[in-house]
Amino acid sequence: MSARRLRRRVVSGLMTGLVAGLCLVAVLALLLILGHLVAKGASSLDWSFFVKNPVPAGQAGGGVANAIVGTVIVVGVAALIGLPIGIGTGLYLAEYGSGRLGWVVRFVADVLNGTPSIVVGIFAWTWLVKPMGGFSALAGSVALAALMVPMLARTTEEMVRLVPHSLREAALALGYPRWRTSLRIIARTALAGIVTGCLVGIARIAGETAPLLFTALGNLNFTTSILQPMQTLSLQIFVYATGPFDEWHRLAWAAALVLMGLVLLLALAARAAVRQRHGTAR
């Protein structure tokens, strides 16, 4: 074996080991976080934790039912607002965004993707909370949708661009108008990838706290009205973790474990969508 070939093998082995080590560090960080949450919060999970509302400060017991329902409502409304806008913007960028307007939209989306979430919260407070005269879950949903739209738009654009151009040509040759081709042929072909982007976007906004501090504010009482302040798991964790009571700290760990479990479920659903996409491709 020549010295050059031996050197290449040694360098290849070292780089492979380095990459494997970095992957192990990334996985280990996730395992440590999950392990710590389970150790701190699993013992506090019981039926009352999920079905009862918080009790007055200093008392033992209670749960986070209001925060769980509030999270579902706030994130659900944000998805109803953000998903159509984000998917539609991504389709436009992929199919018609070759001009100057497309460049501007991409630039704005990239800038918004890097904007701190607290800035979006301040923006929502200025343009929604202040004119409406009070905090509300609707304002929180709009703020979360603003965080989700640019990421979803860019993800949808990339997924649509992966569709073979021959499908477009075949549909147009059969007499389909271009808009119908984009919606019924291209979007359906890229559906699994678009769904994956939607799940990742929802998982990202589900744990946001800063925008909700300026919009939804939080509410220790149970409510389902989107025009009133509403509690979410992230806000509940913030309040309990910064409080002076050990009972609050215990419930904060349990709520963090539930929120982490929700994010993991969405991540697993995204992985399942990707697997289904590749299976269909085969």
PDB file of C-alpha atoms in Angstrom:
ATOM      1  CA  MET A   1       0.000   0.000   0.000  1.00  0.00           C
ATOM      2  CA  SER A   2       1.380   3.370  -1.002  1.00  0.00           C
ATOM      3  CA  ALA A   3       1.956   6.137   1.507  1.00  0.00           C
ATOM      4  CA  ARG A   4      -0.599   8.366  -0.254  1.00  0.00           C
ATOM      5  CA  ARG A   5      -3.358   5.753  -0.044  1.00  0.00           C
ATOM      6  CA  LEU A   6      -2.543   5.052   3.615  1.00  0.00           C
ATOM      7  CA  ARG A   7      -2.715   8.774   4.359  1.00  0.00           C
ATOM      8  CA  ARG A   8      -6.109   9.039   2.667  1.00  0.00           C
ATOM      9  CA  ARG A   9      -7.465   6.151   4.715  1.00  0.00           C
ATOM     10  CA  VAL A  10      -6.177   7.634   7.951  1.00  0.00           C
ATOM     11  CA  VAL A  11      -7.661  11.058   7.164  1.00  0.00           C
ATOM     12  CA  SER A  12     -10.961   9.457   6.102  1.00  0.00           C
ATOM     13  CA  GLY A  13     -11.091   7.444   9.321  1.00  0.00           C
ATOM     14  CA  LEU A  14     -10.341  10.486  11.456  1.00  0.00           C
ATOM     15  CA  MET A  15     -13.021  12.599   9.760  1.00  0.00           C
ATOM     16  CA  THR A  16     -15.567   9.795  10.024  1.00  0.00           C
ATOM     17  CA  GLY A  17     -14.793   9.447  13.723  1.00  0.00           C
ATOM     18  CA  LEU A  18     -15.060  13.211  14.209  1.00  0.00           C
ATOM     19  CA  VAL A  19     -18.470  13.375  12.520  1.00  0.00           C
ATOM     20  CA  ALA A  20     -19.695  10.374  14.511  1.00  0.00           C
ATOM     21  CA  GLY A  21     -18.477  12.009  17.721  1.00  0.00           C
ATOM     22  CA  LEU A  22     -20.277  15.264  16.933  1.00  0.00           C
ATOM     23  CA  CYS A  23     -23.479  13.358  16.163  1.00  0.00           C
ATOM     24  CA  LEU A  24     -23.121  11.547  19.482  1.00  0.00           C
ATOM     25  CA  VAL A  25     -22.742  14.875  21.300  1.00  0.00           C
ATOM     26  CA  ALA A  26     -25.918  16.200  19.649  1.00  0.00           C
ATOM     27  CA  VAL A  27     -27.893  13.078  20.553  1.00  0.00           C
ATOM     28  CA  LEU A  28     -26.420  13.048  24.051  1.00  0.00           C
ATOM     29  CA  ALA A  29     -27.596  16.620  24.644  1.00  0.00           C
ATOM     30  CA  LEU A  30     -31.162  15.631  23.765  1.00  0.00           C
ATOM     31  CA  LEU A  31     -30.988  12.533  25.958  1.00  0.00           C
ATOM     32  CA  LEU A  32     -29.654  14.560  28.892  1.00  0.00           C
ATOM     33  CA  ILE A  33     -32.463  17.098  28.545  1.00  0.00           C
ATOM     34  CA  LEU A  34     -35.111  14.382  28.348  1.00  0.00           C
ATOM     35  CA  GLY A  35     -33.575  12.460  31.217  1.00  0.00           C
ATOM     36  CA  HIS A  36     -33.465  15.545  33.425  1.00  0.00           C
ATOM     37  CA  LEU A  37     -37.070  16.428  32.616  1.00  0.00           C
ATOM     38  CA  VAL A  38     -38.230  12.892  33.327  1.00  0.00           C
ATOM     39  CA  ALA A  39     -36.303  12.793  36.611  1.00  0.00           C
ATOM     40  CA  LYS A  40     -37.703  16.144  37.749  1.00  0.00           C
ATOM     41  CA  GLY A  41     -41.205  16.090  36.330  1.00  0.00           C
ATOM     42  CA  ALA A  42     -42.420  12.532  35.796  1.00  0.00           C
ATOM     43  CA  SER A  43     -43.324  12.030  39.472  1.00  0.00           C
ATOM     44  CA  SER A  44     -45.687  15.013  39.310  1.00  0.00           C
ATOM     45  CA  LEU A  45     -47.715  13.708  36.388  1.00  0.00           C
ATOM     46  CA  ASP A  46     -51.070  12.342  37.471  1.00  0.00           C
ATOM     47  CA  TRP A  47     -54.691  12.638  36.450  1.00  0.00           C
ATOM     48  CA  SER A  48     -55.292  15.841  38.420  1.00  0.00           C
ATOM     49  CA  PHE A  49     -52.319  17.496  36.704  1.00  0.00           C
ATOM     50  CA  PHE A  50     -54.117  17.247  33.349  1.00  0.00           C
ATOM     51  CA  VAL A  51     -57.719  17.959  34.424  1.00  0.00           C
ATOM     52  CA  LYS A  52     -57.420  20.543  37.229  1.00  0.00           C
ATOM     53  CA  ASN A  53     -56.693  24.256  37.081  1.00  0.00           C
ATOM     54  CA  PRO A  54     -53.976  25.976  39.126  1.00  0.00           C
ATOM     55  CA  VAL A  55     -54.703  26.545  42.807  1.00  0.00           C
ATOM     56  CA  PRO A  56     -53.974  29.783  44.690  1.00  0.00           C
ATOM     57  CA  ALA A  57     -50.344  30.580  45.388  1.00  0.00           C
ATOM     58  CA  GLY A  58     -48.845  28.677  48.277  1.00  0.00           C
ATOM     59  CA  GLN A  59     -51.332  25.799  48.185  1.00  0.00           C
ATOM     60  CA  ALA A  60     -50.409  22.271  47.122  1.00  0.00           C
ATOM     61  CA  GLY A  61     -52.002  20.393  44.257  1.00  0.00           C
ATOM     62  CA  GLY A  62     -53.729  21.683  41.176  1.00  0.00           C
ATOM     63  CA  GLY A  63     -52.849  21.182  37.546  1.00  0.00           C
ATOM     64  CA  VAL A  64     -52.403  22.892  34.227  1.00  0.00           C
ATOM     65  CA  ALA A  65     -55.606  22.008  32.390  1.00  0.00           C
ATOM     66  CA  ASN A  66     -56.130  25.648  31.443  1.00  0.00           C
ATOM     67  CA  ALA A  67     -52.612  25.837  29.970  1.00  0.00           C
ATOM     68  CA  ILE A  68     -52.989  22.614  27.982  1.00  0.00           C
ATOM     69  CA  VAL A  69     -56.291  23.739  26.457  1.00  0.00           C
ATOM     70  CA  GLY A  70     -54.884  27.218  25.893  1.00  0.00           C
ATOM     71  CA  THR A  71     -51.857  25.818  24.079  1.00  0.00           C
ATOM     72  CA  VAL A  72     -54.096  23.810  21.764  1.00  0.00           C
ATOM     73  CA  ILE A  73     -56.286  26.837  21.032  1.00  0.00           C
ATOM     74  CA  VAL A  74     -53.507  29.409  20.559  1.00  0.00           C
ATOM     75  CA  VAL A  75     -51.324  27.124  18.430  1.00  0.00           C
ATOM     76  CA  GLY A  76     -54.353  25.827  16.518  1.00  0.00           C
ATOM     77  CA  VAL A  77     -55.556  29.323  15.602  1.00  0.00           C
ATOM     78  CA  ALA A  78     -51.997  30.281  14.665  1.00  0.00           C
ATOM     79  CA  ALA A  79     -51.860  27.255  12.361  1.00  0.00           C
ATOM     80  CA  LEU A  80     -55.198  28.201  10.772  1.00  0.00           C
ATOM     81  CA  ILE A  81     -53.826  31.670  10.080  1.00  0.00           C
ATOM     82  CA  GLY A  82     -50.257  30.810   9.132  1.00  0.00           C
ATOM     83  CA  LEU A  83     -50.495  27.570   7.172  1.00  0.00           C
ATOM     84  CA  PRO A  84     -52.544  28.867   4.205  1.00  0.00           C
ATOM     85  CA  ILE A  85     -50.421  32.017   3.955  1.00  0.00           C
ATOM     86  CA  GLY A  86     -47.119  30.166   4.244  1.00  0.00           C
ATOM     87  CA  ILE A  87     -48.037  27.387   1.817  1.00  0.00           C
ATOM     88  CA  GLY A  88     -49.507  29.828  -0.683  1.00  0.00           C
ATOM     89  CA  THR A  89     -46.427  32.038  -0.515  1.00  0.00           C
ATOM     90  CA  GLY A  90     -44.158  29.033  -1.020  1.00  0.00           C
ATOM     91  CA  LEU A  91     -46.136  27.882  -4.055  1.00  0.00           C
ATOM     92  CA  TYR A  92     -45.971  31.366  -5.533  1.00  0.00           C
ATOM     93  CA  LEU A  93     -42.214  31.591  -4.998  1.00  0.00           C
ATOM     94  CA  ALA A  94     -41.593  28.197  -6.585  1.00  0.00           C
ATOM     95  CA  GLU A  95     -43.923  28.609  -9.554  1.00  0.00           C
ATOM     96  CA  TYR A  96     -44.033  32.336 -10.276  1.00  0.00           C
ATOM     97  CA  GLY A  97     -41.314  33.905  -8.140  1.00  0.00           C
ATOM     98  CA  SER A  98     -38.589  34.358 -10.733  1.00  0.00           C
ATOM     99  CA  GLY A  99     -39.004  38.139 -10.964  1.00  0.00           C
ATOM    100  CA  ARG A 100     -38.157  41.044  -8.710  1.00  0.00           C
ATOM    101  CA  LEU A 101     -41.225  40.543  -6.528  1.00  0.00           C
ATOM    102  CA  GLY A 102     -40.148  36.964  -5.829  1.00  0.00           C
ATOM    103  CA  TRP A 103     -36.675  38.170  -4.837  1.00  0.00           C
ATOM    104  CA  VAL A 104     -38.168  40.705  -2.438  1.00  0.00           C
ATOM    105  CA  VAL A 105     -40.478  38.100  -0.862  1.00  0.00           C
ATOM    106  CA  ARG A 106     -37.571  35.666  -0.380  1.00  0.00           C
ATOM    107  CA  PHE A 107     -35.430  38.391   1.166  1.00  0.00           C
ATOM    108  CA  VAL A 108     -38.196  39.417   3.573  1.00  0.00           C
ATOM    109  CA  ALA A 109     -38.844  35.775   4.510  1.00  0.00           C
ATOM    110  CA  ASP A 110     -35.157  35.192   5.235  1.00  0.00           C
ATOM    111  CA  VAL A 111     -34.976  38.337   7.375  1.00  0.00           C
ATOM    112  CA  LEU A 112     -38.092  37.346   9.314  1.00  0.00           C
ATOM    113  CA  ASN A 113     -36.675  33.860   9.888  1.00  0.00           C
ATOM    114  CA  GLY A 114     -33.797  35.470  11.768  1.00  0.00           C
ATOM    115  CA  THR A 115     -35.889  38.011  13.660  1.00  0.00           C
ATOM    116  CA  PRO A 116     -36.019  37.421  17.441  1.00  0.00           C
ATOM    117  CA  SER A 117     -39.437  36.260  18.555  1.00  0.00           C
ATOM    118  CA  ILE A 118     -39.666  38.990  21.195  1.00  0.00           C
ATOM    119  CA  VAL A 119     -39.518  41.603  18.421  1.00  0.00           C
ATOM    120  CA  VAL A 120     -42.498  39.955  16.763  1.00  0.00           C
ATOM    121  CA  GLY A 121     -44.283  40.061  20.117  1.00  0.00           C
ATOM    122  CA  ILE A 122     -43.655  43.801  20.466  1.00  0.00           C
ATOM    123  CA  PHE A 123     -44.890  44.320  16.909  1.00  0.00           C
ATOM    124  CA  ALA A 124     -48.092  42.358  17.671  1.00  0.00           C
ATOM    125  CA  TRP A 125     -48.614  44.381  20.861  1.00  0.00           C
ATOM    126  CA  THR A 126     -48.292  47.638  18.926  1.00  0.00           C
ATOM    127  CA  TRP A 127     -50.620  46.713  16.075  1.00  0.00           C
ATOM    128  CA  LEU A 128     -53.102  44.371  17.771  1.00  0.00           C
ATOM    129  CA  VAL A 129     -53.127  44.500  21.552  1.00  0.00           C
ATOM    130  CA  LYS A 130     -53.016  48.286  21.887  1.00  0.00           C
ATOM    131  CA  PRO A 131     -55.717  49.030  19.249  1.00  0.00           C
ATOM    132  CA  MET A 132     -57.955  46.252  20.636  1.00  0.00           C
ATOM    133  CA  GLY A 133     -57.622  47.664  24.148  1.00  0.00           C
ATOM    134  CA  GLY A 134     -56.461  44.458  25.834  1.00  0.00           C
ATOM    135  CA  PHE A 135     -54.503  41.250  25.655  1.00  0.00           C
ATOM    136  CA  SER A 136     -56.032  38.264  23.880  1.00  0.00           C
ATOM    137  CA  ALA A 137     -55.292  34.776  22.649  1.00  0.00           C
ATOM    138  CA  LEU A 138     -56.046  35.977  19.109  1.00  0.00           C
ATOM    139  CA  ALA A 139     -53.165  38.461  19.257  1.00  0.00           C
ATOM    140  CA  GLY A 140     -50.901  35.670  20.501  1.00  0.00           C
ATOM    141  CA  SER A 141     -51.959  33.424  17.628  1.00  0.00           C
ATOM    142  CA  VAL A 142     -51.235  36.164  15.096  1.00  0.00           C
ATOM    143  CA  ALA A 143     -47.768  36.660  16.585  1.00  0.00           C
ATOM    144  CA  LEU A 144     -47.035  32.938  16.423  1.00  0.00           C
ATOM    145  CA  ALA A 145     -48.364  32.763  12.858  1.00  0.00           C
ATOM    146  CA  ALA A 146     -45.988  35.570  11.891  1.00  0.00           C
ATOM    147  CA  LEU A 147     -43.116  33.426  13.161  1.00  0.00           C
ATOM    148  CA  MET A 148     -44.309  30.375  11.251  1.00  0.00           C
ATOM    149  CA  VAL A 149     -45.132  31.913   7.861  1.00  0.00           C
ATOM    150  CA  PRO A 150     -41.602  32.756   6.599  1.00  0.00           C
ATOM    151  CA  MET A 151     -40.172  29.363   7.571  1.00  0.00           C
ATOM    152  CA  LEU A 152     -43.097  27.518   6.029  1.00  0.00           C
ATOM    153  CA  ALA A 153     -42.908  29.609   2.858  1.00  0.00           C
ATOM    154  CA  ARG A 154     -39.243  28.778   2.283  1.00  0.00           C
ATOM    155  CA  THR A 155     -39.770  25.103   3.140  1.00  0.00           C
ATOM    156  CA  THR A 156     -42.736  24.827   0.760  1.00  0.00           C
ATOM    157  CA  GLU A 157     -40.755  26.509  -1.982  1.00  0.00           C
ATOM    158  CA  GLU A 158     -37.910  24.013  -1.652  1.00  0.00           C
ATOM    159  CA  MET A 159     -40.294  21.034  -1.573  1.00  0.00           C
ATOM    160  CA  VAL A 160     -42.125  22.235  -4.683  1.00  0.00           C
ATOM    161  CA  ARG A 161     -38.848  22.805  -6.527  1.00  0.00           C
ATOM    162  CA  LEU A 162     -38.000  19.124  -5.991  1.00  0.00           C
ATOM    163  CA  VAL A 163     -40.968  18.072  -8.151  1.00  0.00           C
ATOM    164  CA  PRO A 164     -39.712  17.015 -11.610  1.00  0.00           C
ATOM    165  CA  HIS A 165     -40.326  19.636 -14.270  1.00  0.00           C
ATOM    166  CA  SER A 166     -41.673  16.919 -16.584  1.00  0.00           C
ATOM    167  CA  LEU A 167     -44.854  16.722 -14.473  1.00  0.00           C
ATOM    168  CA  ARG A 168     -45.534  20.393 -15.125  1.00  0.00           C
ATOM    169  CA  GLU A 169     -44.954  19.951 -18.841  1.00  0.00           C
ATOM    170  CA  ALA A 170     -47.219  16.896 -18.987  1.00  0.00           C
ATOM    171  CA  ALA A 171     -50.076  18.672 -17.205  1.00  0.00           C
ATOM    172  CA  LEU A 172     -49.739  21.775 -19.368  1.00  0.00           C
ATOM    173  CA  ALA A 173     -49.650  19.597 -22.497  1.00  0.00           C
ATOM    174  CA  LEU A 174     -52.981  18.051 -21.456  1.00  0.00           C
ATOM    175  CA  GLY A 175     -54.557  21.502 -21.363  1.00  0.00           C
ATOM    176  CA  TYR A 176     -54.376  22.209 -17.623  1.00  0.00           C
ATOM    177  CA  PRO A 177     -54.049  25.927 -16.840  1.00  0.00           C
ATOM    178  CA  ARG A 178     -50.913  26.776 -14.910  1.00  0.00           C
ATOM    179  CA  TRP A 179     -52.693  27.652 -11.666  1.00  0.00           C
ATOM    180  CA  ARG A 180     -54.542  24.337 -11.700  1.00  0.00           C
ATOM    181  CA  THR A 181     -51.314  22.501 -12.440  1.00  0.00           C
ATOM    182  CA  SER A 182     -49.676  24.130  -9.434  1.00  0.00           C
ATOM    183  CA  LEU A 183     -52.520  23.286  -7.068  1.00  0.00           C
ATOM    184  CA  ARG A 184     -53.613  19.829  -8.242  1.00  0.00           C
ATOM    185  CA  ILE A 185     -50.436  18.313  -9.633  1.00  0.00           C
ATOM    186  CA  ILE A 186     -47.401  20.019  -8.144  1.00  0.00           C
ATOM    187  CA  ALA A 187     -48.758  20.650  -4.633  1.00  0.00           C
ATOM    188  CA  ARG A 188     -50.179  17.124  -4.406  1.00  0.00           C
ATOM    189  CA  THR A 189     -46.868  15.594  -5.468  1.00  0.00           C
ATOM    190  CA  ALA A 190     -44.976  17.619  -2.847  1.00  0.00           C
ATOM    191  CA  LEU A 191     -47.678  17.121  -0.209  1.00  0.00           C
ATOM    192  CA  ALA A 192     -45.619  14.919   2.136  1.00  0.00           C
ATOM    193  CA  GLY A 193     -42.773  17.434   2.211  1.00  0.00           C
ATOM    194  CA  ILE A 194     -45.189  20.321   2.746  1.00  0.00           C
ATOM    195  CA  VAL A 195     -46.860  18.455   5.619  1.00  0.00           C
ATOM    196  CA  THR A 196     -43.443  17.876   7.157  1.00  0.00           C
ATOM    197  CA  GLY A 197     -42.692  21.601   6.991  1.00  0.00           C
ATOM    198  CA  CYS A 198     -46.063  22.375   8.576  1.00  0.00           C
ATOM    199  CA  LEU A 199     -45.429  20.002  11.493  1.00  0.00           C
ATOM    200  CA  VAL A 200     -41.943  21.408  12.056  1.00  0.00           C
ATOM    201  CA  GLY A 201     -43.351  24.953  12.003  1.00  0.00           C
ATOM    202  CA  ILE A 202     -46.071  24.069  14.519  1.00  0.00           C
ATOM    203  CA  ALA A 203     -43.500  22.371  16.752  1.00  0.00           C
ATOM    204  CA  ARG A 204     -41.385  25.520  16.681  1.00  0.00           C
ATOM    205  CA  ILE A 205     -44.137  27.910  17.747  1.00  0.00           C
ATOM    206  CA  ALA A 206     -45.590  25.543  20.363  1.00  0.00           C
ATOM    207  CA  GLY A 207     -42.755  26.349  22.766  1.00  0.00           C
ATOM    208  CA  GLU A 208     -42.536  30.104  22.180  1.00  0.00           C
ATOM    209  CA  THR A 209     -42.942  32.309  25.242  1.00  0.00           C
ATOM    210  CA  ALA A 210     -41.647  35.806  24.458  1.00  0.00           C
ATOM    211  CA  PRO A 211     -44.333  36.788  21.901  1.00  0.00           C
ATOM    212  CA  LEU A 212     -47.101  35.555  24.211  1.00  0.00           C
ATOM    213  CA  LEU A 213     -45.917  37.721  27.083  1.00  0.00           C
ATOM    214  CA  PHE A 214     -46.897  40.779  25.011  1.00  0.00           C
ATOM    215  CA  THR A 215     -50.071  39.335  23.488  1.00  0.00           C
ATOM    216  CA  ALA A 216     -51.853  36.435  25.230  1.00  0.00           C
ATOM    217  CA  LEU A 217     -50.369  37.524  28.599  1.00  0.00           C
ATOM    218  CA  GLY A 218     -51.613  34.412  30.467  1.00  0.00           C
ATOM    219  CA  ASN A 219     -54.667  33.564  32.540  1.00  0.00           C
ATOM    220  CA  LEU A 220     -54.810  31.368  35.642  1.00  0.00           C
ATOM    221  CA  ASN A 221     -58.525  30.807  35.012  1.00  0.00           C
ATOM    222  CA  PHE A 222     -59.908  28.377  32.458  1.00  0.00           C
ATOM    223  CA  THR A 223     -61.158  30.088  29.286  1.00  0.00           C
ATOM    224  CA  THR A 224     -61.769  29.175  25.670  1.00  0.00           C
ATOM    225  CA  SER A 225     -62.446  32.675  24.347  1.00  0.00           C
ATOM    226  CA  ILE A 226     -59.769  33.827  21.927  1.00  0.00           C
ATOM    227  CA  LEU A 227     -60.661  37.448  22.696  1.00  0.00           C
ATOM    228  CA  GLN A 228     -59.511  37.128  26.299  1.00  0.00           C
ATOM    229  CA  PRO A 229     -56.064  36.552  27.839  1.00  0.00           C
ATOM    230  CA  MET A 230     -55.200  32.860  27.767  1.00  0.00           C
ATOM    231  CA  GLN A 231     -52.634  30.655  29.428  1.00  0.00           C
ATOM    232  CA  THR A 232     -50.310  28.302  27.546  1.00  0.00           C
ATOM    233  CA  LEU A 233     -47.832  25.704  28.734  1.00  0.00           C
ATOM    234  CA  SER A 234     -44.859  27.922  27.922  1.00  0.00           C
ATOM    235  CA  LEU A 235     -46.345  30.831  29.894  1.00  0.00           C
ATOM    236  CA  GLN A 236     -47.243  28.524  32.764  1.00  0.00           C
ATOM    237  CA  ILE A 237     -43.672  27.227  32.891  1.00  0.00           C
ATOM    238  CA  PHE A 238     -42.340  30.791  32.910  1.00  0.00           C
ATOM    239  CA  VAL A 239     -44.613  31.837  35.781  1.00  0.00           C
ATOM    240  CA  TYR A 240     -43.990  28.737  37.874  1.00  0.00           C
ATOM    241  CA  ALA A 241     -40.241  28.566  37.257  1.00  0.00           C
ATOM    242  CA  THR A 242     -39.732  32.184  38.314  1.00  0.00           C
ATOM    243  CA  GLY A 243     -42.044  31.905  41.333  1.00  0.00           C
ATOM    244  CA  PRO A 244     -40.923  31.564  44.957  1.00  0.00           C
ATOM    245  CA  PHE A 245     -42.803  28.339  45.821  1.00  0.00           C
ATOM    246  CA  ASP A 246     -41.382  24.819  45.637  1.00  0.00           C
ATOM    247  CA  GLU A 247     -44.787  23.522  44.553  1.00  0.00           C
ATOM    248  CA  TRP A 248     -44.680  25.831  41.544  1.00  0.00           C
ATOM    249  CA  HIS A 249     -41.204  24.601  40.670  1.00  0.00           C
ATOM    250  CA  ARG A 250     -42.422  21.005  40.808  1.00  0.00           C
ATOM    251  CA  LEU A 251     -45.318  21.754  38.472  1.00  0.00           C
ATOM    252  CA  ALA A 252     -43.019  23.727  36.161  1.00  0.00           C
ATOM    253  CA  TRP A 253     -40.847  20.639  35.617  1.00  0.00           C
ATOM    254  CA  ALA A 254     -43.928  18.530  34.905  1.00  0.00           C
ATOM    255  CA  ALA A 255     -45.310  21.111  32.455  1.00  0.00           C
ATOM    256  CA  ALA A 256     -41.923  21.292  30.713  1.00  0.00           C
ATOM    257  CA  LEU A 257     -41.970  17.505  30.326  1.00  0.00           C
ATOM    258  CA  VAL A 258     -45.459  17.640  28.781  1.00  0.00           C
ATOM    259  CA  LEU A 259     -44.441  20.423  26.402  1.00  0.00           C
ATOM    260  CA  MET A 260     -41.305  18.520  25.394  1.00  0.00           C
ATOM    261  CA  GLY A 261     -43.401  15.438  24.790  1.00  0.00           C
ATOM    262  CA  LEU A 262     -45.721  17.433  22.532  1.00  0.00           C
ATOM    263  CA  VAL A 263     -42.770  18.717  20.496  1.00  0.00           C
ATOM    264  CA  LEU A 264     -41.365  15.188  20.211  1.00  0.00           C
ATOM    265  CA  LEU A 265     -44.704  13.869  18.963  1.00  0.00           C
ATOM    266  CA  LEU A 266     -44.783  16.538  16.258  1.00  0.00           C
ATOM    267  CA  ALA A 267     -41.179  15.725  15.322  1.00  0.00           C
ATOM    268  CA  LEU A 268     -42.010  12.018  15.052  1.00  0.00           C
ATOM    269  CA  ALA A 269     -45.016  12.856  12.897  1.00  0.00           C
ATOM    270  CA  ALA A 270     -42.754  14.899  10.625  1.00  0.00           C
ATOM    271  CA  ARG A 271     -40.321  11.988  10.363  1.00  0.00           C
ATOM    272  CA  ALA A 272     -43.205   9.656   9.508  1.00  0.00           C
ATOM    273  CA  ALA A 273     -44.309  12.031   6.747  1.00  0.00           C
ATOM    274  CA  VAL A 274     -40.779  12.080   5.322  1.00  0.00           C
ATOM    275  CA  ARG A 275     -40.610   8.282   5.424  1.00  0.00           C
ATOM    276  CA  GLN A 276     -43.958   8.032   3.664  1.00  0.00           C
ATOM    277  CA  ARG A 277     -42.728  10.430   1.000  1.00  0.00           C
ATOM    278  CA  HIS A 278     -39.605   8.382   0.301  1.00  0.00           C
ATOM    279  CA  GLY A 279     -41.611   5.178   0.332  1.00  0.00           C
ATOM    280  CA  THR A 280     -44.005   6.603  -2.225  1.00  0.00           C
ATOM    281  CA  ALA A 281     -41.089   7.713  -4.356  1.00  0.00           C
ATOM    282  CA  ARG A 282     -39.851   4.153  -4.501  1.00  0.00           C
TER     283      ARG A 282
END
